[in-house]
mmCIF file of C-alpha atoms in Angstrom:
data_model
loop_
_atom_site.group_PDB
_atom_site.id
_atom_site.type_symbol
_atom_site.label_atom_id
_atom_site.label_comp_id
_atom_site.label_asym_id
_atom_site.label_seq_id
_atom_site.Cartn_x
_atom_site.Cartn_y
_atom_site.Cartn_z
ATOM 1 C CA UNK T 1 -9.701 -16.614 39.546
ATOM 2 C CA UNK T 2 -12.897 -17.783 37.909
ATOM 3 C CA UNK T 3 -12.440 -20.528 35.336
ATOM 4 C CA UNK T 4 -13.090 -19.365 31.770
ATOM 5 C CA UNK T 5 -13.238 -21.050 28.377
ATOM 6 C CA UNK T 6 -9.901 -21.507 26.606
ATOM 7 C CA UNK T 7 -9.067 -18.442 24.507
ATOM 8 C CA UNK T 8 -11.031 -15.993 26.678
ATOM 9 C CA UNK T 9 -9.410 -13.503 28.979
ATOM 10 C CA UNK T 10 -10.825 -12.930 32.441
ATOM 11 C CA UNK T 11 -11.742 -9.410 33.640
ATOM 12 C CA UNK T 12 -8.665 -9.468 35.870
ATOM 13 C CA UNK T 13 -6.499 -10.306 32.889
ATOM 14 C CA UNK T 14 -7.990 -7.515 30.837
ATOM 15 C CA UNK T 15 -7.276 -5.085 33.659
ATOM 16 C CA UNK T 16 -3.753 -6.442 33.871
ATOM 17 C CA UNK T 17 -3.293 -5.921 30.138
ATOM 18 C CA UNK T 18 -4.380 -2.255 30.449
ATOM 19 C CA UNK T 19 -1.886 -1.906 33.252
ATOM 20 C CA UNK T 20 0.740 -3.609 31.113
ATOM 21 C CA UNK T 21 0.279 -0.983 28.405
ATOM 22 C CA UNK T 22 0.588 1.762 30.994
ATOM 23 C CA UNK T 23 3.859 0.491 32.395
ATOM 24 C CA UNK T 24 5.230 -0.344 28.931
ATOM 25 C CA UNK T 25 5.245 3.425 28.362
ATOM 26 C CA UNK T 26 7.804 3.714 31.190
ATOM 27 C CA UNK T 27 10.397 2.156 28.880
ATOM 28 C CA UNK T 28 12.481 4.309 26.545
ATOM 29 C CA UNK T 29 10.554 5.594 23.537
ATOM 30 C CA UNK T 30 13.591 5.379 21.277
ATOM 31 C CA UNK T 31 16.020 2.571 20.632
ATOM 32 C CA UNK T 32 16.168 -0.787 18.864
ATOM 33 C CA UNK T 33 13.456 -2.483 20.912
ATOM 34 C CA UNK T 34 9.745 -2.615 21.532
ATOM 35 C CA UNK T 35 8.237 -1.094 24.647
ATOM 36 C CA UNK T 36 6.641 -4.024 26.472
ATOM 37 C CA UNK T 37 4.881 -4.361 29.834
ATOM 38 C CA UNK T 38 4.025 -7.476 31.835
ATOM 39 C CA UNK T 39 1.923 -8.265 34.876
ATOM 40 C CA UNK T 40 2.083 -11.572 36.815
ATOM 41 C CA UNK T 41 -1.178 -12.701 38.404
ATOM 42 C CA UNK T 42 -1.795 -15.313 41.080
ATOM 43 C CA UNK T 43 -4.448 -17.958 40.361
ATOM 44 C CA UNK T 44 -7.030 -15.822 42.212
ATOM 45 C CA UNK T 45 -6.270 -12.775 40.028
ATOM 46 C CA UNK T 46 -4.142 -10.946 42.584
ATOM 47 C CA UNK T 47 -1.250 -8.984 41.104
ATOM 48 C CA UNK T 48 2.064 -10.509 42.129
ATOM 49 C CA UNK T 49 4.420 -8.226 40.201
ATOM 50 C CA UNK T 50 4.815 -5.847 37.283
ATOM 51 C CA UNK T 51 7.706 -5.411 34.880
ATOM 52 C CA UNK T 52 8.669 -3.576 31.734
ATOM 53 C CA UNK T 53 11.484 -3.534 29.205
ATOM 54 C CA UNK T 54 13.986 -0.849 30.105
ATOM 55 C CA UNK T 55 16.038 -0.913 26.927
ATOM 56 C CA UNK T 56 18.221 -3.055 24.661
ATOM 57 C CA UNK T 57 20.236 -5.606 26.619
ATOM 58 C CA UNK T 58 18.073 -5.420 29.758
ATOM 59 C CA UNK T 59 15.637 -8.167 30.875
ATOM 60 C CA UNK T 60 12.445 -8.310 28.896
ATOM 61 C CA UNK T 61 9.215 -7.363 30.592
ATOM 62 C CA UNK T 62 8.204 -10.910 31.520
ATOM 63 C CA UNK T 63 11.586 -11.727 33.089
ATOM 64 C CA UNK T 64 11.696 -8.341 34.842
ATOM 65 C CA UNK T 65 8.305 -9.059 36.427
ATOM 66 C CA UNK T 66 9.063 -12.670 37.397
ATOM 67 C CA UNK T 67 12.308 -11.638 39.052
ATOM 68 C CA UNK T 68 10.265 -9.771 41.658
ATOM 69 C CA UNK T 69 8.245 -12.846 42.714
ATOM 70 C CA UNK T 70 9.094 -15.767 44.975
ATOM 71 C CA UNK T 71 9.773 -18.633 42.486
ATOM 72 C CA UNK T 72 7.358 -20.850 44.410
ATOM 73 C CA UNK T 73 4.496 -18.444 43.620
ATOM 74 C CA UNK T 74 5.213 -18.483 39.893
ATOM 75 C CA UNK T 75 4.138 -22.109 39.453
ATOM 76 C CA UNK T 76 0.655 -22.043 37.999
ATOM 77 C CA UNK T 77 0.585 -18.221 37.841
ATOM 78 C CA UNK T 78 -0.538 -16.187 34.804
ATOM 79 C CA UNK T 79 1.720 -13.846 32.861
ATOM 80 C CA UNK T 80 -0.070 -11.015 31.030
ATOM 81 C CA UNK T 81 2.162 -9.456 28.372
ATOM 82 C CA UNK T 82 1.572 -6.713 25.832
ATOM 83 C CA UNK T 83 3.603 -8.523 23.125
ATOM 84 C CA UNK T 84 4.000 -12.212 22.338
ATOM 85 C CA UNK T 85 6.912 -13.635 24.389
ATOM 86 C CA UNK T 86 9.971 -13.939 22.182
ATOM 87 C CA UNK T 87 11.404 -17.243 21.051
ATOM 88 C CA UNK T 88 15.005 -16.410 20.229
ATOM 89 C CA UNK T 89 18.345 -15.771 21.882
ATOM 90 C CA UNK T 90 19.654 -12.279 21.206
ATOM 91 C CA UNK T 91 21.032 -9.905 23.803
ATOM 92 C CA UNK T 92 18.927 -11.912 26.266
ATOM 93 C CA UNK T 93 17.474 -15.397 26.281
ATOM 94 C CA UNK T 94 14.055 -16.434 24.937
ATOM 95 C CA UNK T 95 11.190 -15.300 27.201
ATOM 96 C CA UNK T 96 9.029 -18.269 26.182
ATOM 97 C CA UNK T 97 11.596 -20.612 27.691
ATOM 98 C CA UNK T 98 11.940 -18.479 30.839
ATOM 99 C CA UNK T 99 8.159 -18.640 31.360
ATOM 100 C CA UNK T 100 8.152 -22.415 30.874
ATOM 101 C CA UNK T 101 11.043 -22.969 33.263
ATOM 102 C CA UNK T 102 9.367 -20.768 35.881
ATOM 103 C CA UNK T 103 6.277 -22.978 35.794
ATOM 104 C CA UNK T 104 3.915 -20.282 34.512
ATOM 105 C CA UNK T 105 0.596 -22.028 33.771
ATOM 106 C CA UNK T 106 -1.065 -19.432 31.540
ATOM 107 C CA UNK T 107 0.110 -16.621 29.278
ATOM 108 C CA UNK T 108 -2.159 -13.865 27.975
ATOM 109 C CA UNK T 109 -0.782 -11.457 25.388
ATOM 110 C CA UNK T 110 -2.039 -8.706 23.089
ATOM 111 C CA UNK T 111 -0.380 -9.038 19.664
ATOM 112 C CA UNK T 112 1.937 -11.418 17.848
ATOM 113 C CA UNK T 113 5.545 -10.343 17.490
ATOM 114 C CA UNK T 114 5.978 -9.753 13.714
ATOM 115 C CA UNK T 115 9.686 -10.553 13.614
ATOM 116 C CA UNK T 116 10.444 -13.737 11.742
ATOM 117 C CA UNK T 117 13.364 -14.551 14.055
ATOM 118 C CA UNK T 118 11.404 -13.840 17.211
ATOM 119 C CA UNK T 119 7.895 -15.063 16.474
ATOM 120 C CA UNK T 120 6.882 -18.501 17.692
ATOM 121 C CA UNK T 121 6.915 -17.961 21.408
ATOM 122 C CA UNK T 122 3.231 -18.756 21.689
ATOM 123 C CA UNK T 123 3.655 -22.040 19.853
ATOM 124 C CA UNK T 124 6.543 -22.998 22.081
ATOM 125 C CA UNK T 125 4.491 -22.249 25.185
ATOM 126 C CA UNK T 126 1.553 -24.305 23.965
ATOM 127 C CA UNK T 127 3.839 -27.224 23.077
ATOM 128 C CA UNK T 128 5.076 -27.155 26.695
ATOM 129 C CA UNK T 129 1.518 -27.362 28.015
ATOM 130 C CA UNK T 130 1.082 -23.685 28.897
ATOM 131 C CA UNK T 131 -2.400 -22.279 28.209
ATOM 132 C CA UNK T 132 -2.096 -19.286 25.827
ATOM 133 C CA UNK T 133 -4.644 -16.572 25.075
ATOM 134 C CA UNK T 134 -3.831 -13.943 22.424
ATOM 135 C CA UNK T 135 -5.479 -10.843 20.978
ATOM 136 C CA UNK T 136 -6.425 -9.215 24.296
ATOM 137 C CA UNK T 137 -6.665 -5.409 23.780
ATOM 138 C CA UNK T 138 -4.929 -5.962 20.455
ATOM 139 C CA UNK T 139 -6.066 -2.680 18.895
ATOM 140 C CA UNK T 140 -4.739 -0.691 21.856
ATOM 141 C CA UNK T 141 -1.422 -2.512 21.691
ATOM 142 C CA UNK T 142 -1.164 -1.977 17.928
ATOM 143 C CA UNK T 143 -1.751 1.758 18.404
ATOM 144 C CA UNK T 144 0.808 1.963 21.193
ATOM 145 C CA UNK T 145 3.480 0.162 19.166
ATOM 146 C CA UNK T 146 2.572 1.501 15.738
ATOM 147 C CA UNK T 147 5.972 3.013 14.904
ATOM 148 C CA UNK T 148 7.906 -0.077 15.935
ATOM 149 C CA UNK T 149 5.471 -2.446 14.273
ATOM 150 C CA UNK T 150 5.580 -0.569 10.962
ATOM 151 C CA UNK T 151 9.376 -0.586 10.957
ATOM 152 C CA UNK T 152 9.486 -4.350 11.512
ATOM 153 C CA UNK T 153 6.740 -5.153 9.032
ATOM 154 C CA UNK T 154 7.908 -2.841 6.243
ATOM 155 C CA UNK T 155 11.638 -2.984 6.827
ATOM 156 C CA UNK T 156 12.003 0.770 7.053
ATOM 157 C CA UNK T 157 11.605 3.331 9.829
ATOM 158 C CA UNK T 158 8.426 5.231 10.596
ATOM 159 C CA UNK T 159 8.814 8.604 8.860
ATOM 160 C CA UNK T 160 7.539 11.846 10.394
ATOM 161 C CA UNK T 161 7.819 14.886 8.116
ATOM 162 C CA UNK T 162 7.973 18.252 9.840
ATOM 163 C CA UNK T 163 7.991 21.790 8.560
ATOM 164 C CA UNK T 164 7.152 25.264 9.788
ATOM 165 C CA UNK T 165 5.349 27.663 7.505
ATOM 166 C CA UNK T 166 3.458 30.875 7.306
ATOM 167 C CA UNK T 167 -0.288 30.889 6.983
ATOM 168 C CA UNK T 168 0.152 31.124 3.197
ATOM 169 C CA UNK T 169 2.441 28.078 3.066
ATOM 170 C CA UNK T 170 5.850 29.732 2.866
ATOM 171 C CA UNK T 171 8.868 28.286 4.696
ATOM 172 C CA UNK T 172 10.988 31.436 4.296
ATOM 173 C CA UNK T 173 10.808 35.036 3.130
ATOM 174 C CA UNK T 174 11.740 35.961 -0.437
ATOM 175 C CA UNK T 175 15.347 36.642 0.581
ATOM 176 C CA UNK T 176 15.657 33.156 2.105
ATOM 177 C CA UNK T 177 15.495 34.136 5.781
ATOM 178 C CA UNK T 178 13.462 31.731 7.882
ATOM 179 C CA UNK T 179 14.378 32.417 11.530
ATOM 180 C CA UNK T 180 12.050 32.508 13.124
ATOM 181 C CA UNK T 181 8.675 31.833 11.472
ATOM 182 C CA UNK T 182 7.232 30.219 14.603
ATOM 183 C CA UNK T 183 7.532 31.203 18.251
ATOM 184 C CA UNK T 184 9.415 29.737 21.178
ATOM 185 C CA UNK T 185 6.726 27.236 22.181
ATOM 186 C CA UNK T 186 6.557 25.688 18.727
ATOM 187 C CA UNK T 187 10.349 25.559 18.468
ATOM 188 C CA UNK T 188 10.627 23.787 21.827
ATOM 189 C CA UNK T 189 7.996 21.304 20.746
ATOM 190 C CA UNK T 190 10.168 20.512 17.725
ATOM 191 C CA UNK T 191 13.109 19.722 20.023
ATOM 192 C CA UNK T 192 10.903 17.379 22.028
ATOM 193 C CA UNK T 193 9.891 15.611 18.816
ATOM 194 C CA UNK T 194 13.511 15.255 17.822
ATOM 195 C CA UNK T 195 14.167 13.527 21.134
ATOM 196 C CA UNK T 196 11.166 11.219 20.593
ATOM 197 C CA UNK T 197 12.591 9.810 17.319
ATOM 198 C CA UNK T 198 15.564 7.544 16.745
ATOM 199 C CA UNK T 199 17.021 9.630 13.931
ATOM 200 C CA UNK T 200 16.725 13.067 12.319
ATOM 201 C CA UNK T 201 17.067 13.273 8.537
ATOM 202 C CA UNK T 202 18.150 16.194 6.380
ATOM 203 C CA UNK T 203 19.566 16.614 2.868
ATOM 204 C CA UNK T 204 23.004 17.890 2.041
ATOM 205 C CA UNK T 205 21.459 21.120 0.773
ATOM 206 C CA UNK T 206 20.179 21.920 4.264
ATOM 207 C CA UNK T 207 23.570 21.105 5.805
ATOM 208 C CA UNK T 208 25.450 23.386 3.413
ATOM 209 C CA UNK T 209 22.924 26.215 3.652
ATOM 210 C CA UNK T 210 22.162 26.239 7.383
ATOM 211 C CA UNK T 211 24.939 24.256 9.132
ATOM 212 C CA UNK T 212 22.408 22.808 11.633
ATOM 213 C CA UNK T 213 23.436 21.003 14.803
ATOM 214 C CA UNK T 214 20.361 18.715 14.790
ATOM 215 C CA UNK T 215 20.515 18.188 18.522
ATOM 216 C CA UNK T 216 17.494 17.998 20.827
ATOM 217 C CA UNK T 217 17.716 20.830 23.373
ATOM 218 C CA UNK T 218 15.764 22.068 26.356
ATOM 219 C CA UNK T 219 14.452 25.530 27.145
ATOM 220 C CA UNK T 220 17.832 26.697 28.405
ATOM 221 C CA UNK T 221 19.702 25.251 25.445
ATOM 222 C CA UNK T 222 20.874 22.178 27.331
ATOM 223 C CA UNK T 223 21.122 18.837 25.546
ATOM 224 C CA UNK T 224 18.197 16.524 26.292
ATOM 225 C CA UNK T 225 18.918 12.976 27.499
ATOM 226 C CA UNK T 226 17.664 11.380 24.276
ATOM 227 C CA UNK T 227 19.452 12.575 21.131
ATOM 228 C CA UNK T 228 18.431 11.554 17.621
ATOM 229 C CA UNK T 229 21.027 10.007 15.317
ATOM 230 C CA UNK T 230 21.775 12.666 12.627
ATOM 231 C CA UNK T 231 21.435 11.351 9.089
ATOM 232 C CA UNK T 232 22.354 13.259 5.925
ATOM 233 C CA UNK T 233 20.957 12.141 2.581
ATOM 234 C CA UNK T 234 22.740 13.110 -0.634
ATOM 235 C CA UNK T 235 26.016 12.825 -2.526
ATOM 236 C CA UNK T 236 27.705 16.108 -1.569
ATOM 237 C CA UNK T 237 30.122 15.667 1.352
ATOM 238 C CA UNK T 238 29.456 17.131 4.770
ATOM 239 C CA UNK T 239 32.193 19.707 5.431
ATOM 240 C CA UNK T 240 34.800 18.760 8.001
ATOM 241 C CA UNK T 241 33.956 21.808 10.105
ATOM 242 C CA UNK T 242 30.172 21.288 10.009
ATOM 243 C CA UNK T 243 28.315 21.425 13.302
ATOM 244 C CA UNK T 244 26.994 17.937 12.614
ATOM 245 C CA UNK T 245 30.529 16.583 12.931
ATOM 246 C CA UNK T 246 30.316 17.445 16.634
ATOM 247 C CA UNK T 247 26.967 15.784 17.266
ATOM 248 C CA UNK T 248 27.026 13.539 20.383
ATOM 249 C CA UNK T 249 25.581 10.597 18.414
ATOM 250 C CA UNK T 250 28.021 10.812 15.524
ATOM 251 C CA UNK T 251 26.860 11.101 11.946
ATOM 252 C CA UNK T 252 25.443 8.753 9.280
ATOM 253 C CA UNK T 253 25.572 9.758 5.605
ATOM 254 C CA UNK T 254 23.444 8.073 2.919
ATOM 255 C CA UNK T 255 24.716 8.829 -0.585
ATOM 256 C CA UNK T 256 22.674 8.012 -3.649
ATOM 257 C CA UNK T 257 19.186 8.755 -4.873
ATOM 258 C CA UNK T 258 17.088 5.807 -3.698
ATOM 259 C CA UNK T 259 15.113 7.072 -0.730
ATOM 260 C CA UNK T 260 13.421 3.741 -0.014
ATOM 261 C CA UNK T 261 16.739 1.887 0.023
ATOM 262 C CA UNK T 262 18.331 4.558 2.222
ATOM 263 C CA UNK T 263 15.514 4.334 4.740
ATOM 264 C CA UNK T 264 15.770 0.539 4.757
ATOM 265 C CA UNK T 265 19.510 0.871 5.439
ATOM 266 C CA UNK T 266 18.760 2.816 8.586
ATOM 267 C CA UNK T 267 17.182 -0.285 10.092
ATOM 268 C CA UNK T 268 20.721 -1.667 10.241
ATOM 269 C CA UNK T 269 21.511 1.192 12.596
ATOM 270 C CA UNK T 270 18.664 0.240 14.928
ATOM 271 C CA UNK T 271 16.502 3.094 13.710
ATOM 272 C CA UNK T 272 12.716 2.566 13.982
ATOM 273 C CA UNK T 273 11.597 6.213 13.596
ATOM 274 C CA UNK T 274 12.878 9.170 11.587
ATOM 275 C CA UNK T 275 12.115 12.877 12.012
ATOM 276 C CA UNK T 276 12.552 14.720 8.708
ATOM 277 C CA UNK T 277 13.732 18.311 8.816
ATOM 278 C CA UNK T 278 15.326 18.280 5.402
ATOM 279 C CA UNK T 279 13.808 21.250 3.642
ATOM 280 C CA UNK T 280 11.331 21.282 0.742
ATOM 281 C CA UNK T 281 13.409 19.192 -1.668
ATOM 282 C CA UNK T 282 13.925 16.125 0.532
ATOM 283 C CA UNK T 283 10.528 16.359 2.211
ATOM 284 C CA UNK T 284 8.715 16.645 -1.122
ATOM 285 C CA UNK T 285 10.608 13.654 -2.517
ATOM 286 C CA UNK T 286 9.605 11.528 0.458
ATOM 287 C CA UNK T 287 5.952 12.588 0.144
ATOM 288 C CA UNK T 288 5.896 11.919 -3.597
ATOM 289 C CA UNK T 289 7.373 8.474 -2.990
ATOM 290 C CA UNK T 290 4.676 7.620 -0.431
ATOM 291 C CA UNK T 291 7.203 7.251 2.373
ATOM 292 C CA UNK T 292 5.742 9.639 4.947
ATOM 293 C CA UNK T 293 3.662 8.160 7.735
ATOM 294 C CA UNK T 294 2.854 11.309 9.722
ATOM 295 C CA UNK T 295 3.002 15.071 9.182
ATOM 296 C CA UNK T 296 3.761 17.707 11.818
ATOM 297 C CA UNK T 297 3.075 21.146 10.354
ATOM 298 C CA UNK T 298 3.720 24.190 12.538
ATOM 299 C CA UNK T 299 1.717 27.107 11.123
ATOM 300 C CA UNK T 300 2.457 30.685 12.163
ATOM 301 C CA UNK T 301 -0.114 33.500 11.830
ATOM 302 C CA UNK T 302 2.015 35.491 9.394
ATOM 303 C CA UNK T 303 1.925 36.065 5.656
ATOM 304 C CA UNK T 304 5.164 36.030 3.618
ATOM 305 C CA UNK T 305 4.204 35.578 -0.017
ATOM 306 C CA UNK T 306 6.933 34.903 -2.554
ATOM 307 C CA UNK T 307 8.391 31.715 -3.981
ATOM 308 C CA UNK T 308 9.767 29.992 -0.853
ATOM 309 C CA UNK T 309 7.048 27.389 -0.439
ATOM 310 C CA UNK T 310 7.221 24.766 2.288
ATOM 311 C CA UNK T 311 6.602 21.868 -0.134
ATOM 312 C CA UNK T 312 7.860 21.568 -3.697
ATOM 313 C CA UNK T 313 6.382 19.708 -6.654
ATOM 314 C CA UNK T 314 4.709 16.470 -5.607
ATOM 315 C CA UNK T 315 3.767 15.272 -9.089
ATOM 316 C CA UNK T 316 0.166 16.365 -8.578
ATOM 317 C CA UNK T 317 -1.028 17.521 -11.985
ATOM 318 C CA UNK T 318 -4.701 17.986 -11.241
ATOM 319 C CA UNK T 319 -7.166 17.820 -8.388
ATOM 320 C CA UNK T 320 -7.854 14.192 -9.161
ATOM 321 C CA UNK T 321 -4.223 13.443 -8.235
ATOM 322 C CA UNK T 322 -4.259 15.357 -4.965
ATOM 323 C CA UNK T 323 -2.754 13.684 -1.928
ATOM 324 C CA UNK T 324 -5.413 13.613 0.764
ATOM 325 C CA UNK T 325 -4.600 13.691 4.440
ATOM 326 C CA UNK T 326 -6.528 12.996 7.591
ATOM 327 C CA UNK T 327 -5.981 15.562 10.325
ATOM 328 C CA UNK T 328 -5.560 13.723 13.607
ATOM 329 C CA UNK T 329 -5.173 16.711 15.937
ATOM 330 C CA UNK T 330 -4.617 20.434 16.132
ATOM 331 C CA UNK T 331 -2.764 22.034 19.039
ATOM 332 C CA UNK T 332 -2.166 25.673 19.923
ATOM 333 C CA UNK T 333 1.483 26.426 20.757
ATOM 334 C CA UNK T 334 1.558 30.046 21.798
ATOM 335 C CA UNK T 335 0.482 32.063 18.769
ATOM 336 C CA UNK T 336 1.167 29.121 16.435
ATOM 337 C CA UNK T 337 -0.836 26.022 15.493
ATOM 338 C CA UNK T 338 0.462 22.493 15.195
ATOM 339 C CA UNK T 339 -1.434 20.345 12.708
ATOM 340 C CA UNK T 340 -0.886 16.574 12.897
ATOM 341 C CA UNK T 341 -2.011 14.604 9.857
ATOM 342 C CA UNK T 342 -1.552 11.240 8.184
ATOM 343 C CA UNK T 343 -2.103 9.904 4.654
ATOM 344 C CA UNK T 344 -5.813 9.530 4.085
ATOM 345 C CA UNK T 345 -7.091 6.086 5.007
ATOM 346 C CA UNK T 346 -3.637 4.860 5.991
ATOM 347 C CA UNK T 347 -3.859 1.516 7.781
ATOM 348 C CA UNK T 348 -1.076 1.753 10.332
ATOM 349 C CA UNK T 349 0.835 -0.144 11.408
ATOM 350 C CA UNK T 350 1.999 -1.421 7.994
ATOM 351 C CA UNK T 351 0.779 -4.912 7.344
ATOM 352 C CA UNK T 352 3.155 -6.113 4.654
ATOM 353 C CA UNK T 353 6.028 -8.064 6.140
ATOM 354 C CA UNK T 354 8.724 -7.144 3.570
ATOM 355 C CA UNK T 355 11.624 -7.515 6.003
ATOM 356 C CA UNK T 356 10.928 -9.118 9.304
ATOM 357 C CA UNK T 357 13.784 -8.141 11.568
ATOM 358 C CA UNK T 358 12.995 -7.777 15.224
ATOM 359 C CA UNK T 359 14.913 -7.262 18.435
ATOM 360 C CA UNK T 360 13.317 -6.716 21.811
#
């Protein structure tokens, strides 16, 4: 490997970081952990091993990669990691210490771990004489981990608001019927999104009116491997015979009227991302409170008219108060259209560290 100035990544290390981000995606998308990838390089830049974090309680990416290498080859090697090596003992030991004890001579990573109880691995490595380079492909790593990073930095889960509507913005016909506004492809996409979030949130009104199961299901109605934790917001009790009582993940109820506090409480359940299917009342309250990070709007080419709008009052009194969004993509799903959008100019991941709790 060609010698480079301190603080500069070599081309081989940059390639390894790109590979690290690719293999990080092999880890589970949901759960109380960050998806992290690691690549171990020999002094000449040759790849010795790859590793990734496979879920809470399993070896972290660095340790997973080093376990595949002859210990003698680790001395003086370089570890390229997508997230700063941790510096705490949780379900597993500190990765910074494992790297030091293995004799790793250089560590290259993308972004600092924002958790107050985990951060400091880079400092520990430097104090032990390990050369450390940070910020390599940082923007790509931030984008990859945006949900997890926001949840750690803001102390609440990433919130995705979803609704299906007619072309004229109605979520149901005048008599209240809403099945089905969209077609099979759009509905299946919704189930896939449920599985891609840690929790699914509805209000008690939706539970009492629709008795939803809130499971993530496949084309044939089978349960998908990843199931969101069902969460019900509101003071009215969930009936004993409700379908939610039979959900494979159990049920969490959040009484009260403080949405921000309720979302923060979900972090205690290991929830980093929430999929909101709560109907116009709950969805509109979250929007008005500025607590929605992404919108998934499934639009069907039908007209319904009437009062059953998809979104209720948002406190917008005039055009000057309008809530602007940035459309990030549009996707055809059979006859329907999926519109993805985010708050205009939103700088994700959230930068304010209001509650730094982190587990990898």
